[in-house]
Amino acid sequence: MLGPINYLTRHFINVLAGSTAFIVSVVNISGIAMILSLPLAMGAYYLSNKITFAVQNANQRKKIGLSKSEYQLIDAQLKQAKAHTQSLTQQIVRVRSIRSFKQINEMSKLSKRIINIVQTNPQKFYAVEDFFYAHLPSAVQLSDKYTLLTKEQVTGNEIHLALEDTRKTLKDLHVTMEEDLKNALASDIENLKIELDFAKMSNEKRKERLKVGGE
């Protein structure tokens, strides 16, 4: 859940630590022992990375008000969701109908939007837990099942019914994931409404003051 700035900062510190260790070891170690300089620099880089990463995570947890266990849980779910979304995206090129292509493509886009929202504001995870635990995994499983059935090109009433049932369930999941997105955005929309109401009230008061002043 750390952003690109944290990534760049961390690796700048790591390179600085590794370079410093290498220079110090070269200056202070002579002869055949100098072969240890590179391993020491690599060790310093690795250790610096572990420490800096831990500090950045701790600062991020404190900033967003999550406990260590909550932060780790959400981070793990985000990683899993990204893997699921990648699998869902891969199904797009395997489907054999325009309708299914559009549907799975839209579900993939919805998934990415929800993941990005939670990545930016991890507290929103609790508003869309079902998306991570049930809806997205089900979408991946069903799309995989659907593409497998269509790939076999087996005719018969049973296969036809299975395909229709899978299409219907995927359509229902699409609607459900749209609701997940709305839930993820709900607090932002509510805050926007409050800000708009406040702005309108402030504008009305300003007009009243101007009116009184003009009289």
PDB file of C-alpha atoms in Angstrom:
ATOM      1  CA  MET A   1       0.000   0.000   0.000  1.00  0.00           C
ATOM      2  CA  LEU A   2       3.061   2.227  -0.128  1.00  0.00           C
ATOM      3  CA  GLY A   3       3.111   4.688  -3.006  1.00  0.00           C
ATOM      4  CA  PRO A   4       5.839   5.357  -5.605  1.00  0.00           C
ATOM      5  CA  ILE A   5       7.366   8.141  -3.504  1.00  0.00           C
ATOM      6  CA  ASN A   6       7.983   5.681  -0.661  1.00  0.00           C
ATOM      7  CA  TYR A   7       9.443   3.196  -3.147  1.00  0.00           C
ATOM      8  CA  LEU A   8      11.876   5.730  -4.617  1.00  0.00           C
ATOM      9  CA  THR A   9      12.832   7.070  -1.194  1.00  0.00           C
ATOM     10  CA  ARG A  10      13.442   3.582   0.158  1.00  0.00           C
ATOM     11  CA  HIS A  11      15.672   2.520  -2.723  1.00  0.00           C
ATOM     12  CA  PHE A  12      17.596   5.795  -2.656  1.00  0.00           C
ATOM     13  CA  ILE A  13      18.388   5.131   1.024  1.00  0.00           C
ATOM     14  CA  ASN A  14      19.281   1.517   0.205  1.00  0.00           C
ATOM     15  CA  VAL A  15      21.678   2.521  -2.585  1.00  0.00           C
ATOM     16  CA  LEU A  16      23.238   5.123  -0.303  1.00  0.00           C
ATOM     17  CA  ALA A  17      23.696   2.544   2.475  1.00  0.00           C
ATOM     18  CA  GLY A  18      25.143  -0.039   0.097  1.00  0.00           C
ATOM     19  CA  SER A  19      27.495   2.441  -1.548  1.00  0.00           C
ATOM     20  CA  THR A  20      28.686   3.754   1.819  1.00  0.00           C
ATOM     21  CA  ALA A  21      29.372   0.214   3.071  1.00  0.00           C
ATOM     22  CA  PHE A  22      31.300  -0.587  -0.104  1.00  0.00           C
ATOM     23  CA  ILE A  23      33.443   2.561   0.061  1.00  0.00           C
ATOM     24  CA  VAL A  24      34.171   2.133   3.771  1.00  0.00           C
ATOM     25  CA  SER A  25      35.125  -1.519   3.299  1.00  0.00           C
ATOM     26  CA  VAL A  26      37.414  -0.735   0.345  1.00  0.00           C
ATOM     27  CA  VAL A  27      39.164   2.001   2.319  1.00  0.00           C
ATOM     28  CA  ASN A  28      39.604  -0.070   5.475  1.00  0.00           C
ATOM     29  CA  ILE A  29      40.180  -3.557   4.085  1.00  0.00           C
ATOM     30  CA  SER A  30      43.335  -4.362   2.186  1.00  0.00           C
ATOM     31  CA  GLY A  31      44.613  -7.268   0.163  1.00  0.00           C
ATOM     32  CA  ILE A  32      42.612 -10.391  -0.553  1.00  0.00           C
ATOM     33  CA  ALA A  33      39.997  -9.446   2.048  1.00  0.00           C
ATOM     34  CA  MET A  34      38.765  -6.760  -0.352  1.00  0.00           C
ATOM     35  CA  ILE A  35      36.642  -9.438  -2.041  1.00  0.00           C
ATOM     36  CA  LEU A  36      34.324  -9.032   0.956  1.00  0.00           C
ATOM     37  CA  SER A  37      33.512  -5.451  -0.059  1.00  0.00           C
ATOM     38  CA  LEU A  38      30.772  -6.373  -2.525  1.00  0.00           C
ATOM     39  CA  PRO A  39      29.000  -8.892  -0.214  1.00  0.00           C
ATOM     40  CA  LEU A  40      29.142  -6.300   2.594  1.00  0.00           C
ATOM     41  CA  ALA A  41      27.608  -3.665   0.314  1.00  0.00           C
ATOM     42  CA  MET A  42      24.852  -6.083  -0.745  1.00  0.00           C
ATOM     43  CA  GLY A  43      24.206  -6.965   2.877  1.00  0.00           C
ATOM     44  CA  ALA A  44      23.954  -3.286   3.804  1.00  0.00           C
ATOM     45  CA  TYR A  45      21.520  -2.713   0.931  1.00  0.00           C
ATOM     46  CA  TYR A  46      19.336  -5.648   2.021  1.00  0.00           C
ATOM     47  CA  LEU A  47      19.342  -4.653   5.684  1.00  0.00           C
ATOM     48  CA  SER A  48      18.603  -1.031   4.820  1.00  0.00           C
ATOM     49  CA  ASN A  49      15.696  -2.145   2.644  1.00  0.00           C
ATOM     50  CA  LYS A  50      14.165  -4.262   5.435  1.00  0.00           C
ATOM     51  CA  ILE A  51      14.484  -1.527   8.046  1.00  0.00           C
ATOM     52  CA  THR A  52      13.269   1.304   5.785  1.00  0.00           C
ATOM     53  CA  PHE A  53      10.341  -0.772   4.538  1.00  0.00           C
ATOM     54  CA  ALA A  54       9.295  -1.573   8.116  1.00  0.00           C
ATOM     55  CA  VAL A  55       9.516   2.093   9.136  1.00  0.00           C
ATOM     56  CA  GLN A  56       7.516   3.220   6.095  1.00  0.00           C
ATOM     57  CA  ASN A  57       4.826   0.638   6.792  1.00  0.00           C
ATOM     58  CA  ALA A  58       4.629   1.680  10.447  1.00  0.00           C
ATOM     59  CA  ASN A  59       4.278   5.350   9.450  1.00  0.00           C
ATOM     60  CA  GLN A  60       1.616   4.464   6.890  1.00  0.00           C
ATOM     61  CA  ARG A  61      -0.358   2.421   9.461  1.00  0.00           C
ATOM     62  CA  LYS A  62      -0.213   5.301  11.918  1.00  0.00           C
ATOM     63  CA  LYS A  63      -1.273   7.786   9.244  1.00  0.00           C
ATOM     64  CA  ILE A  64      -4.387   5.845   8.206  1.00  0.00           C
ATOM     65  CA  GLY A  65      -5.262   4.638  11.689  1.00  0.00           C
ATOM     66  CA  LEU A  66      -4.959   0.866  11.255  1.00  0.00           C
ATOM     67  CA  SER A  67      -3.477  -1.734  13.558  1.00  0.00           C
ATOM     68  CA  LYS A  68      -0.597  -3.882  12.319  1.00  0.00           C
ATOM     69  CA  SER A  69      -2.853  -6.921  11.861  1.00  0.00           C
ATOM     70  CA  GLU A  70      -5.475  -4.884   9.978  1.00  0.00           C
ATOM     71  CA  TYR A  71      -2.849  -3.353   7.732  1.00  0.00           C
ATOM     72  CA  GLN A  72      -1.323  -6.749   6.942  1.00  0.00           C
ATOM     73  CA  LEU A  73      -4.749  -8.251   6.243  1.00  0.00           C
ATOM     74  CA  ILE A  74      -5.742  -5.496   3.820  1.00  0.00           C
ATOM     75  CA  ASP A  75      -2.338  -5.551   2.138  1.00  0.00           C
ATOM     76  CA  ALA A  76      -2.622  -9.328   1.621  1.00  0.00           C
ATOM     77  CA  GLN A  77      -6.152  -8.988   0.238  1.00  0.00           C
ATOM     78  CA  LEU A  78      -5.026  -6.276  -2.174  1.00  0.00           C
ATOM     79  CA  LYS A  79      -2.223  -8.482  -3.479  1.00  0.00           C
ATOM     80  CA  GLN A  80      -4.627 -11.397  -3.901  1.00  0.00           C
ATOM     81  CA  ALA A  81      -7.184  -9.175  -5.620  1.00  0.00           C
ATOM     82  CA  LYS A  82      -4.560  -7.911  -8.069  1.00  0.00           C
ATOM     83  CA  ALA A  83      -3.703 -11.517  -8.947  1.00  0.00           C
ATOM     84  CA  HIS A  84      -7.407 -12.305  -9.420  1.00  0.00           C
ATOM     85  CA  THR A  85      -7.857  -9.238 -11.628  1.00  0.00           C
ATOM     86  CA  GLN A  86      -4.898 -10.276 -13.759  1.00  0.00           C
ATOM     87  CA  SER A  87      -6.503 -13.707 -14.196  1.00  0.00           C
ATOM     88  CA  LEU A  88      -9.809 -12.060 -15.093  1.00  0.00           C
ATOM     89  CA  THR A  89      -8.098  -9.847 -17.657  1.00  0.00           C
ATOM     90  CA  GLN A  90      -6.465 -12.871 -19.254  1.00  0.00           C
ATOM     91  CA  GLN A  91      -9.909 -14.380 -19.829  1.00  0.00           C
ATOM     92  CA  ILE A  92     -10.892 -11.433 -22.036  1.00  0.00           C
ATOM     93  CA  VAL A  93      -8.913 -12.682 -25.039  1.00  0.00           C
ATOM     94  CA  ARG A  94     -10.230 -16.238 -24.628  1.00  0.00           C
ATOM     95  CA  VAL A  95     -13.960 -15.613 -24.861  1.00  0.00           C
ATOM     96  CA  ARG A  96     -15.652 -16.208 -28.206  1.00  0.00           C
ATOM     97  CA  SER A  97     -18.501 -13.690 -28.149  1.00  0.00           C
ATOM     98  CA  ILE A  98     -18.559  -9.887 -28.212  1.00  0.00           C
ATOM     99  CA  ARG A  99     -21.112  -9.825 -25.392  1.00  0.00           C
ATOM    100  CA  SER A 100     -18.958 -11.911 -23.080  1.00  0.00           C
ATOM    101  CA  PHE A 101     -15.859  -9.949 -24.062  1.00  0.00           C
ATOM    102  CA  LYS A 102     -17.534  -6.684 -23.069  1.00  0.00           C
ATOM    103  CA  GLN A 103     -18.887  -8.124 -19.832  1.00  0.00           C
ATOM    104  CA  ILE A 104     -15.603  -9.576 -18.595  1.00  0.00           C
ATOM    105  CA  ASN A 105     -13.740  -6.466 -19.726  1.00  0.00           C
ATOM    106  CA  GLU A 106     -16.112  -4.268 -17.700  1.00  0.00           C
ATOM    107  CA  MET A 107     -15.734  -6.521 -14.655  1.00  0.00           C
ATOM    108  CA  SER A 108     -11.965  -6.276 -14.962  1.00  0.00           C
ATOM    109  CA  LYS A 109     -12.168  -2.469 -15.100  1.00  0.00           C
ATOM    110  CA  LEU A 110     -14.501  -2.397 -12.074  1.00  0.00           C
ATOM    111  CA  SER A 111     -12.092  -4.591 -10.141  1.00  0.00           C
ATOM    112  CA  LYS A 112      -9.142  -2.346 -10.904  1.00  0.00           C
ATOM    113  CA  ARG A 113     -11.077   0.754  -9.834  1.00  0.00           C
ATOM    114  CA  ILE A 114     -12.132  -0.794  -6.534  1.00  0.00           C
ATOM    115  CA  ILE A 115      -8.601  -2.022  -5.840  1.00  0.00           C
ATOM    116  CA  ASN A 116      -7.155   1.435  -6.594  1.00  0.00           C
ATOM    117  CA  ILE A 117      -9.693   3.079  -4.278  1.00  0.00           C
ATOM    118  CA  VAL A 118      -8.837   0.730  -1.404  1.00  0.00           C
ATOM    119  CA  GLN A 119      -5.117   1.062  -2.134  1.00  0.00           C
ATOM    120  CA  THR A 120      -5.450   4.831  -1.796  1.00  0.00           C
ATOM    121  CA  ASN A 121      -7.724   4.667   1.245  1.00  0.00           C
ATOM    122  CA  PRO A 122      -7.372   1.278   3.020  1.00  0.00           C
ATOM    123  CA  GLN A 123     -10.190   2.139   5.445  1.00  0.00           C
ATOM    124  CA  LYS A 124     -12.603   1.628   2.544  1.00  0.00           C
ATOM    125  CA  PHE A 125     -11.756  -2.079   2.554  1.00  0.00           C
ATOM    126  CA  TYR A 126     -14.396  -2.631   5.211  1.00  0.00           C
ATOM    127  CA  ALA A 127     -17.080  -1.163   2.933  1.00  0.00           C
ATOM    128  CA  VAL A 128     -16.305  -3.698   0.187  1.00  0.00           C
ATOM    129  CA  GLU A 129     -15.097  -6.805   2.033  1.00  0.00           C
ATOM    130  CA  ASP A 130     -17.440  -9.055   0.058  1.00  0.00           C
ATOM    131  CA  PHE A 131     -15.796  -7.911  -3.167  1.00  0.00           C
ATOM    132  CA  PHE A 132     -12.427  -9.220  -1.973  1.00  0.00           C
ATOM    133  CA  TYR A 133     -13.651 -12.380  -0.256  1.00  0.00           C
ATOM    134  CA  ALA A 134     -16.428 -13.503  -2.613  1.00  0.00           C
ATOM    135  CA  HIS A 135     -17.383 -11.416  -5.638  1.00  0.00           C
ATOM    136  CA  LEU A 136     -14.017 -11.100  -7.390  1.00  0.00           C
ATOM    137  CA  PRO A 137     -12.915 -14.725  -6.750  1.00  0.00           C
ATOM    138  CA  SER A 138     -16.299 -15.944  -8.030  1.00  0.00           C
ATOM    139  CA  ALA A 139     -15.979 -13.800 -11.151  1.00  0.00           C
ATOM    140  CA  VAL A 140     -12.576 -15.331 -11.885  1.00  0.00           C
ATOM    141  CA  GLN A 141     -13.801 -18.895 -11.349  1.00  0.00           C
ATOM    142  CA  LEU A 142     -16.925 -18.426 -13.444  1.00  0.00           C
ATOM    143  CA  SER A 143     -15.168 -16.658 -16.313  1.00  0.00           C
ATOM    144  CA  ASP A 144     -12.584 -19.451 -16.362  1.00  0.00           C
ATOM    145  CA  LYS A 145     -15.375 -22.040 -16.409  1.00  0.00           C
ATOM    146  CA  TYR A 146     -17.165 -20.179 -19.182  1.00  0.00           C
ATOM    147  CA  THR A 147     -14.112 -19.873 -21.433  1.00  0.00           C
ATOM    148  CA  LEU A 148     -13.329 -23.553 -20.842  1.00  0.00           C
ATOM    149  CA  LEU A 149     -16.831 -24.620 -21.887  1.00  0.00           C
ATOM    150  CA  THR A 150     -16.824 -22.435 -24.999  1.00  0.00           C
ATOM    151  CA  LYS A 151     -13.350 -23.619 -25.962  1.00  0.00           C
ATOM    152  CA  GLU A 152     -14.434 -27.270 -25.972  1.00  0.00           C
ATOM    153  CA  GLN A 153     -17.106 -26.489 -28.573  1.00  0.00           C
ATOM    154  CA  VAL A 154     -19.147 -29.452 -27.395  1.00  0.00           C
ATOM    155  CA  THR A 155     -22.770 -29.422 -28.521  1.00  0.00           C
ATOM    156  CA  GLY A 156     -25.662 -30.678 -26.454  1.00  0.00           C
ATOM    157  CA  ASN A 157     -28.453 -29.430 -24.254  1.00  0.00           C
ATOM    158  CA  GLU A 158     -26.503 -29.911 -21.022  1.00  0.00           C
ATOM    159  CA  ILE A 159     -23.553 -27.810 -22.206  1.00  0.00           C
ATOM    160  CA  HIS A 160     -25.917 -25.176 -23.569  1.00  0.00           C
ATOM    161  CA  LEU A 161     -27.729 -24.914 -20.233  1.00  0.00           C
ATOM    162  CA  ALA A 162     -24.427 -24.729 -18.350  1.00  0.00           C
ATOM    163  CA  LEU A 163     -23.240 -21.880 -20.592  1.00  0.00           C
ATOM    164  CA  GLU A 164     -26.498 -19.968 -20.193  1.00  0.00           C
ATOM    165  CA  ASP A 165     -26.412 -20.403 -16.420  1.00  0.00           C
ATOM    166  CA  THR A 166     -22.791 -19.212 -16.286  1.00  0.00           C
ATOM    167  CA  ARG A 167     -23.584 -16.178 -18.460  1.00  0.00           C
ATOM    168  CA  LYS A 168     -26.507 -15.263 -16.213  1.00  0.00           C
ATOM    169  CA  THR A 169     -24.444 -15.620 -13.056  1.00  0.00           C
ATOM    170  CA  LEU A 170     -21.641 -13.509 -14.539  1.00  0.00           C
ATOM    171  CA  LYS A 171     -24.192 -10.838 -15.440  1.00  0.00           C
ATOM    172  CA  ASP A 172     -25.506 -10.845 -11.860  1.00  0.00           C
ATOM    173  CA  LEU A 173     -21.948 -10.615 -10.545  1.00  0.00           C
ATOM    174  CA  HIS A 174     -21.303  -7.665 -12.841  1.00  0.00           C
ATOM    175  CA  VAL A 175     -24.245  -5.824 -11.263  1.00  0.00           C
ATOM    176  CA  THR A 176     -23.021  -6.799  -7.789  1.00  0.00           C
ATOM    177  CA  MET A 177     -19.539  -5.455  -8.497  1.00  0.00           C
ATOM    178  CA  GLU A 178     -21.060  -2.183  -9.690  1.00  0.00           C
ATOM    179  CA  GLU A 179     -22.712  -1.974  -6.272  1.00  0.00           C
ATOM    180  CA  ASP A 180     -19.316  -2.683  -4.680  1.00  0.00           C
ATOM    181  CA  LEU A 181     -17.894   0.308  -6.531  1.00  0.00           C
ATOM    182  CA  LYS A 182     -20.770   2.477  -5.322  1.00  0.00           C
ATOM    183  CA  ASN A 183     -20.117   1.320  -1.761  1.00  0.00           C
ATOM    184  CA  ALA A 184     -16.427   2.151  -2.130  1.00  0.00           C
ATOM    185  CA  LEU A 185     -17.344   5.659  -3.294  1.00  0.00           C
ATOM    186  CA  ALA A 186     -20.255   6.173  -0.876  1.00  0.00           C
ATOM    187  CA  SER A 187     -18.314   8.064   1.795  1.00  0.00           C
ATOM    188  CA  ASP A 188     -16.687  10.306  -0.837  1.00  0.00           C
ATOM    189  CA  ILE A 189     -20.080  11.118  -2.335  1.00  0.00           C
ATOM    190  CA  GLU A 190     -21.479  11.885   1.109  1.00  0.00           C
ATOM    191  CA  ASN A 191     -18.531  14.144   1.912  1.00  0.00           C
ATOM    192  CA  LEU A 192     -18.996  15.901  -1.429  1.00  0.00           C
ATOM    193  CA  LYS A 193     -22.671  16.511  -0.635  1.00  0.00           C
ATOM    194  CA  ILE A 194     -21.733  17.976   2.736  1.00  0.00           C
ATOM    195  CA  GLU A 195     -19.130  20.247   1.127  1.00  0.00           C
ATOM    196  CA  LEU A 196     -21.646  21.354  -1.518  1.00  0.00           C
ATOM    197  CA  ASP A 197     -24.274  22.103   1.127  1.00  0.00           C
ATOM    198  CA  PHE A 198     -21.715  24.082   3.121  1.00  0.00           C
ATOM    199  CA  ALA A 199     -20.665  25.999   0.005  1.00  0.00           C
ATOM    200  CA  LYS A 200     -24.304  26.806  -0.810  1.00  0.00           C
ATOM    201  CA  MET A 201     -24.942  28.006   2.746  1.00  0.00           C
ATOM    202  CA  SER A 202     -21.805  30.158   2.663  1.00  0.00           C
ATOM    203  CA  ASN A 203     -22.846  31.594  -0.688  1.00  0.00           C
ATOM    204  CA  GLU A 204     -26.350  32.400   0.598  1.00  0.00           C
ATOM    205  CA  LYS A 205     -24.916  34.131   3.682  1.00  0.00           C
ATOM    206  CA  ARG A 206     -22.545  36.125   1.474  1.00  0.00           C
ATOM    207  CA  LYS A 207     -25.457  37.232  -0.691  1.00  0.00           C
ATOM    208  CA  GLU A 208     -27.443  38.251   2.392  1.00  0.00           C
ATOM    209  CA  ARG A 209     -24.498  40.333   3.709  1.00  0.00           C
ATOM    210  CA  LEU A 210     -24.104  42.012   0.321  1.00  0.00           C
ATOM    211  CA  LYS A 211     -27.816  42.697   0.220  1.00  0.00           C
ATOM    212  CA  VAL A 212     -27.839  44.209   3.715  1.00  0.00           C
ATOM    213  CA  GLY A 213     -24.708  46.239   2.934  1.00  0.00           C
ATOM    214  CA  GLY A 214     -26.280  47.524  -0.277  1.00  0.00           C
ATOM    215  CA  GLU A 215     -29.327  48.751   1.600  1.00  0.00           C
TER     216      GLU A 215
END
